[in-house]
Amino acid sequence: MTTDDELRDLLLAVEVPPTTADIGLAIATGRRQAARRGAILAGAATALVVAGGTAYALGAAAPDGHRGAPAAHGPQDPPFAACAVDTIQVPGAPGIPVVDPSGRYVVGSVGGIASRITDGQAVAYPGATGEVVAVNVDGVIAGYDDVVSSSQQLAWTYRDGAKTMLPKLAGYPYTTPTALNARGDVVGYASGEAGDDNVPVLWPADRPGTVVALPMPPGFGTPGTGGSHASGVSDDGVVVGVVRGAAVRWVHEGSPTLLPLPAGYEGAEAVAVRGTFAYGWAAVTGGNRVVPVRWFLSSAAGDSAFVMAGAPSDIADGTPTGWSITIGGDLREPVRLSPGGAVQRLPLPPGVRPLPAGSGAGARSISDDGRTVTGATGDRRLLIWHCDPPS
């Protein structure tokens, strides 16, 4: 799952001043900006717009250069459900809220303190200073404190009223969490003083006070490519992320496995995992653009990839049933993707318009049932979308 700083960083990529007022909007972190910025913002992938339950393709070149063919839809795609958005104004400079998989907890940083968003109010957790990254079904929170800048952080968890700093990896002064699962395992990365000197790490819940460096064996990714990290962890302990520009998964702290890509795509990143699905993006070979990807993780038949070539590329989160959300792209207009890759724009609050006419909005996380989505507008208002279940 993407962090607050990941959401802020697109402001740099689209040349919008990175003020604290612009909080809802991005997918590239500093560790990924060099590799991703040009590709994402130059993206010419076909867009699908759902109107009245029907998907329409807006022509753009496919990876093979042809135009006009609509993106494939899964034959069992349910109809899109209606979504409504609640707008919550809170004091201070809020972070983008996250929702736990059950949809019970919505948590974000308000005035630099982790707070539960409930009944339109922000209720602070005592002593939970810092930025929130994730919350699990038991209300355990993972987050970080900024040390010097947004690229130098220290990871923590908050459980039963107590904030606990997570241990550092030997030789690396900084730690950034990215996700946690139901049992409390936290993943992320350890970083050095150099910008892209990162190591994917796991903080296992059953070994408190322990940090594990996830293997990055030679032969994975492109030598010299930095920014390796773990970005998601499933409830059964499967970790996904990126090693030297290649999307991978780790199982039980073992050596990573490359996530597959069809011909015509190269360089990828997995950003989230729920159940047997991982979500991320892949670069079109020679195309200077990226497309969203959903991987099916199978221990028996081998992993497989579904390229959603007609959808926005900046996936932020997904569900165990194949639904996913995108942050909002360079227009800051978040969408929800069906299991077949069709696109539904999430409604914006009254008076909020996408760029360049307005400040737009961004989405960050989605509950497992797909009914709750969290995000924020560019003018500091927190957003919670409530969607009816698919019929």
mmCIF file of N, CA and C in Angstrom, residues 32-101:
data_model
loop_
_atom_site.group_PDB
_atom_site.id
_atom_site.type_symbol
_atom_site.label_atom_id
_atom_site.label_comp_id
_atom_site.label_asym_id
_atom_site.label_seq_id
_atom_site.Cartn_x
_atom_site.Cartn_y
_atom_site.Cartn_z
ATOM 1 N N ARG A 32 11.362 5.908 -6.144
ATOM 2 C CA ARG A 32 10.889 5.392 -7.418
ATOM 3 C C ARG A 32 10.758 6.478 -8.473
ATOM 4 N N GLN A 33 10.898 7.724 -8.102
ATOM 5 C CA GLN A 33 10.558 8.793 -9.029
ATOM 6 C C GLN A 33 11.338 8.713 -10.333
ATOM 7 N N ALA A 34 12.627 8.494 -10.245
ATOM 8 C CA ALA A 34 13.441 8.507 -11.458
ATOM 9 C C ALA A 34 12.984 7.445 -12.446
ATOM 10 N N ALA A 35 12.598 6.277 -11.932
ATOM 11 C CA ALA A 35 12.200 5.198 -12.820
ATOM 12 C C ALA A 35 10.786 5.362 -13.339
ATOM 13 N N ARG A 36 9.909 5.996 -12.539
ATOM 14 C CA ARG A 36 8.499 5.961 -12.862
ATOM 15 C C ARG A 36 7.930 7.250 -13.416
ATOM 16 N N ARG A 37 8.519 8.394 -13.068
ATOM 17 C CA ARG A 37 7.856 9.666 -13.334
ATOM 18 C C ARG A 37 7.517 9.846 -14.801
ATOM 19 N N GLY A 38 8.524 9.693 -15.657
ATOM 20 C CA GLY A 38 8.252 9.916 -17.075
ATOM 21 C C GLY A 38 7.250 8.943 -17.633
ATOM 22 N N ALA A 39 7.352 7.658 -17.216
ATOM 23 C CA ALA A 39 6.461 6.654 -17.772
ATOM 24 C C ALA A 39 5.026 6.874 -17.348
ATOM 25 N N ILE A 40 4.802 7.143 -16.070
ATOM 26 C CA ILE A 40 3.428 7.298 -15.598
ATOM 27 C C ILE A 40 2.776 8.523 -16.211
ATOM 28 N N LEU A 41 3.469 9.629 -16.208
ATOM 29 C CA LEU A 41 2.849 10.862 -16.666
ATOM 30 C C LEU A 41 2.763 10.946 -18.180
ATOM 31 N N ALA A 42 3.566 10.141 -18.883
ATOM 32 C CA ALA A 42 3.458 10.086 -20.331
ATOM 33 C C ALA A 42 2.496 8.999 -20.760
ATOM 34 N N GLY A 43 1.826 8.358 -19.773
ATOM 35 C CA GLY A 43 0.975 7.212 -20.071
ATOM 36 C C GLY A 43 -0.083 7.519 -21.110
ATOM 37 N N ALA A 44 -0.114 6.667 -22.146
ATOM 38 C CA ALA A 44 -1.108 6.841 -23.196
ATOM 39 C C ALA A 44 -2.055 5.674 -23.242
ATOM 40 N N ALA A 45 -2.153 4.949 -22.135
ATOM 41 C CA ALA A 45 -3.010 3.775 -22.115
ATOM 42 C C ALA A 45 -4.453 4.167 -22.384
ATOM 43 N N THR A 46 -5.176 3.275 -23.044
ATOM 44 C CA THR A 46 -6.582 3.496 -23.306
ATOM 45 C C THR A 46 -7.342 3.649 -22.005
ATOM 46 N N ALA A 47 -8.248 4.625 -21.937
ATOM 47 C CA ALA A 47 -9.081 4.815 -20.749
ATOM 48 C C ALA A 47 -10.457 4.239 -21.011
ATOM 49 N N LEU A 48 -11.020 3.605 -20.021
ATOM 50 C CA LEU A 48 -12.389 3.113 -20.097
ATOM 51 C C LEU A 48 -13.249 3.922 -19.155
ATOM 52 N N VAL A 49 -14.366 4.382 -19.630
ATOM 53 C CA VAL A 49 -15.295 5.135 -18.800
ATOM 54 C C VAL A 49 -16.586 4.346 -18.708
ATOM 55 N N VAL A 50 -17.077 4.146 -17.503
ATOM 56 C CA VAL A 50 -18.315 3.410 -17.315
ATOM 57 C C VAL A 50 -19.453 4.385 -17.149
ATOM 58 N N ALA A 51 -20.428 4.271 -18.006
ATOM 59 C CA ALA A 51 -21.612 5.130 -17.932
ATOM 60 C C ALA A 51 -22.833 4.243 -18.075
ATOM 61 N N GLY A 52 -23.696 4.306 -17.090
ATOM 62 C CA GLY A 52 -24.912 3.494 -17.146
ATOM 63 C C GLY A 52 -24.626 2.008 -17.203
ATOM 64 N N GLY A 53 -23.489 1.580 -16.613
ATOM 65 C CA GLY A 53 -23.163 0.167 -16.586
ATOM 66 C C GLY A 53 -22.470 -0.322 -17.833
ATOM 67 N N THR A 54 -22.231 0.541 -18.830
ATOM 68 C CA THR A 54 -21.581 0.140 -20.070
ATOM 69 C C THR A 54 -20.199 0.748 -20.143
ATOM 70 N N ALA A 55 -19.213 -0.031 -20.575
ATOM 71 C CA ALA A 55 -17.834 0.454 -20.670
ATOM 72 C C ALA A 55 -17.544 0.893 -22.098
ATOM 73 N N TYR A 56 -16.904 2.057 -22.223
ATOM 74 C CA TYR A 56 -16.539 2.588 -23.523
ATOM 75 C C TYR A 56 -15.042 2.844 -23.558
ATOM 76 N N ALA A 57 -14.401 2.505 -24.667
ATOM 77 C CA ALA A 57 -12.964 2.730 -24.800
ATOM 78 C C ALA A 57 -12.714 4.084 -25.430
ATOM 79 N N LEU A 58 -11.734 4.801 -24.886
ATOM 80 C CA LEU A 58 -11.284 6.056 -25.458
ATOM 81 C C LEU A 58 -9.976 5.771 -26.159
ATOM 82 N N GLY A 59 -9.929 5.859 -27.477
ATOM 83 C CA GLY A 59 -8.848 5.314 -28.282
ATOM 84 C C GLY A 59 -7.479 5.828 -27.936
ATOM 85 N N ALA A 60 -6.558 4.894 -27.741
ATOM 86 C CA ALA A 60 -5.148 5.183 -27.599
ATOM 87 C C ALA A 60 -4.404 3.925 -27.991
ATOM 88 N N ALA A 61 -3.135 4.048 -28.245
ATOM 89 C CA ALA A 61 -2.380 2.927 -28.775
ATOM 90 C C ALA A 61 -2.251 1.810 -27.750
ATOM 91 N N ALA A 62 -2.462 0.581 -28.205
ATOM 92 C CA ALA A 62 -2.185 -0.596 -27.400
ATOM 93 C C ALA A 62 -0.690 -0.886 -27.473
ATOM 94 N N PRO A 63 -0.178 -1.838 -26.658
ATOM 95 C CA PRO A 63 1.247 -2.109 -26.703
ATOM 96 C C PRO A 63 1.764 -2.473 -28.091
ATOM 97 N N ASP A 64 0.926 -3.078 -28.935
ATOM 98 C CA ASP A 64 1.397 -3.433 -30.269
ATOM 99 C C ASP A 64 1.219 -2.304 -31.273
ATOM 100 N N GLY A 65 0.734 -1.137 -30.822
ATOM 101 C CA GLY A 65 0.604 0.016 -31.702
ATOM 102 C C GLY A 65 -0.748 0.144 -32.359
ATOM 103 N N HIS A 66 -1.620 -0.853 -32.232
ATOM 104 C CA HIS A 66 -2.939 -0.779 -32.837
ATOM 105 C C HIS A 66 -3.893 0.024 -31.966
ATOM 106 N N ARG A 67 -4.950 0.525 -32.574
ATOM 107 C CA ARG A 67 -5.934 1.327 -31.868
ATOM 108 C C ARG A 67 -7.325 0.746 -32.055
ATOM 109 N N GLY A 68 -8.212 1.173 -31.161
ATOM 110 C CA GLY A 68 -9.628 0.931 -31.391
ATOM 111 C C GLY A 68 -10.185 -0.294 -30.704
ATOM 112 N N ALA A 69 -9.360 -1.267 -30.340
ATOM 113 C CA ALA A 69 -9.885 -2.460 -29.699
ATOM 114 C C ALA A 69 -10.116 -2.195 -28.226
ATOM 115 N N PRO A 70 -11.317 -2.436 -27.729
ATOM 116 C CA PRO A 70 -11.561 -2.191 -26.314
ATOM 117 C C PRO A 70 -10.787 -3.169 -25.455
ATOM 118 N N ALA A 71 -10.478 -2.748 -24.253
ATOM 119 C CA ALA A 71 -9.775 -3.625 -23.325
ATOM 120 C C ALA A 71 -10.668 -4.800 -22.957
ATOM 121 N N ALA A 72 -10.024 -5.941 -22.670
ATOM 122 C CA ALA A 72 -10.778 -7.148 -22.357
ATOM 123 C C ALA A 72 -11.490 -7.002 -21.020
ATOM 124 N N HIS A 73 -12.698 -7.500 -20.960
ATOM 125 C CA HIS A 73 -13.464 -7.509 -19.715
ATOM 126 C C HIS A 73 -13.612 -8.946 -19.266
ATOM 127 N N GLY A 74 -13.454 -9.175 -17.962
ATOM 128 C CA GLY A 74 -13.702 -10.501 -17.450
ATOM 129 C C GLY A 74 -15.141 -10.901 -17.670
ATOM 130 N N PRO A 75 -15.400 -12.120 -18.115
ATOM 131 C CA PRO A 75 -16.781 -12.527 -18.417
ATOM 132 C C PRO A 75 -17.679 -12.525 -17.189
ATOM 133 N N GLN A 76 -17.091 -12.558 -15.987
ATOM 134 C CA GLN A 76 -17.907 -12.590 -14.777
ATOM 135 C C GLN A 76 -17.892 -11.250 -14.057
ATOM 136 N N ASP A 77 -17.502 -10.199 -14.747
ATOM 137 C CA ASP A 77 -17.501 -8.880 -14.119
ATOM 138 C C ASP A 77 -18.893 -8.508 -13.633
ATOM 139 N N PRO A 78 -19.048 -8.211 -12.331
ATOM 140 C CA PRO A 78 -20.344 -7.719 -11.856
ATOM 141 C C PRO A 78 -20.535 -6.280 -12.269
ATOM 142 N N PRO A 79 -21.790 -5.821 -12.311
ATOM 143 C CA PRO A 79 -22.014 -4.407 -12.624
ATOM 144 C C PRO A 79 -21.404 -3.520 -11.557
ATOM 145 N N PHE A 80 -21.035 -2.306 -11.951
ATOM 146 C CA PHE A 80 -20.521 -1.360 -10.972
ATOM 147 C C PHE A 80 -21.641 -0.942 -10.022
ATOM 148 N N ALA A 81 -21.290 -0.803 -8.755
ATOM 149 C CA ALA A 81 -22.234 -0.326 -7.759
ATOM 150 C C ALA A 81 -22.085 1.177 -7.597
ATOM 151 N N ALA A 82 -23.162 1.794 -7.150
ATOM 152 C CA ALA A 82 -23.122 3.232 -6.926
ATOM 153 C C ALA A 82 -22.240 3.551 -5.723
ATOM 154 N N CYS A 83 -21.512 4.651 -5.811
ATOM 155 C CA CYS A 83 -20.652 5.112 -4.717
ATOM 156 C C CYS A 83 -21.033 6.540 -4.338
ATOM 157 N N ALA A 84 -21.026 6.817 -3.058
ATOM 158 C CA ALA A 84 -21.221 8.173 -2.553
ATOM 159 C C ALA A 84 -19.999 8.544 -1.729
ATOM 160 N N VAL A 85 -19.702 9.828 -1.639
ATOM 161 C CA VAL A 85 -18.499 10.265 -0.938
ATOM 162 C C VAL A 85 -18.858 11.176 0.232
ATOM 163 N N ASP A 86 -18.244 10.907 1.377
ATOM 164 C CA ASP A 86 -18.341 11.782 2.546
ATOM 165 C C ASP A 86 -17.084 12.637 2.617
ATOM 166 N N THR A 87 -17.261 13.907 2.913
ATOM 167 C CA THR A 87 -16.149 14.837 3.057
ATOM 168 C C THR A 87 -16.012 15.216 4.520
ATOM 169 N N ILE A 88 -14.788 15.111 5.040
ATOM 170 C CA ILE A 88 -14.545 15.365 6.455
ATOM 171 C C ILE A 88 -13.477 16.444 6.579
ATOM 172 N N GLN A 89 -13.844 17.554 7.180
ATOM 173 C CA GLN A 89 -12.903 18.652 7.407
ATOM 174 C C GLN A 89 -12.352 18.523 8.822
ATOM 175 N N VAL A 90 -11.040 18.447 8.932
ATOM 176 C CA VAL A 90 -10.414 18.314 10.245
ATOM 177 C C VAL A 90 -9.374 19.419 10.405
ATOM 178 N N PRO A 91 -9.046 19.776 11.632
ATOM 179 C CA PRO A 91 -8.047 20.827 11.839
ATOM 180 C C PRO A 91 -6.637 20.316 11.547
ATOM 181 N N GLY A 92 -5.739 21.249 11.362
ATOM 182 C CA GLY A 92 -4.350 20.881 11.150
ATOM 183 C C GLY A 92 -4.092 20.401 9.739
ATOM 184 N N ALA A 93 -2.931 19.809 9.532
ATOM 185 C CA ALA A 93 -2.534 19.287 8.217
ATOM 186 C C ALA A 93 -2.704 17.781 8.224
ATOM 187 N N PRO A 94 -3.821 17.269 7.721
ATOM 188 C CA PRO A 94 -4.082 15.835 7.825
ATOM 189 C C PRO A 94 -3.311 15.027 6.793
ATOM 190 N N GLY A 95 -3.085 13.768 7.125
ATOM 191 C CA GLY A 95 -2.576 12.817 6.163
ATOM 192 C C GLY A 95 -3.726 12.104 5.487
ATOM 193 N N ILE A 96 -3.420 11.310 4.501
ATOM 194 C CA ILE A 96 -4.462 10.589 3.769
ATOM 195 C C ILE A 96 -4.870 9.365 4.584
ATOM 196 N N PRO A 97 -6.147 9.189 4.901
ATOM 197 C CA PRO A 97 -6.550 8.078 5.767
ATOM 198 C C PRO A 97 -6.485 6.735 5.059
ATOM 199 N N VAL A 98 -6.429 5.678 5.868
ATOM 200 C CA VAL A 98 -6.447 4.306 5.365
ATOM 201 C C VAL A 98 -7.584 3.561 6.050
ATOM 202 N N VAL A 99 -8.057 2.502 5.398
ATOM 203 C CA VAL A 99 -9.113 1.675 5.967
ATOM 204 C C VAL A 99 -8.565 0.265 6.161
ATOM 205 N N ASP A 100 -8.987 -0.391 7.231
ATOM 206 C CA ASP A 100 -8.551 -1.768 7.438
ATOM 207 C C ASP A 100 -9.353 -2.687 6.521
ATOM 208 N N PRO A 101 -8.907 -3.931 6.303
ATOM 209 C CA PRO A 101 -9.601 -4.814 5.362
ATOM 210 C C PRO A 101 -11.071 -5.050 5.678
#
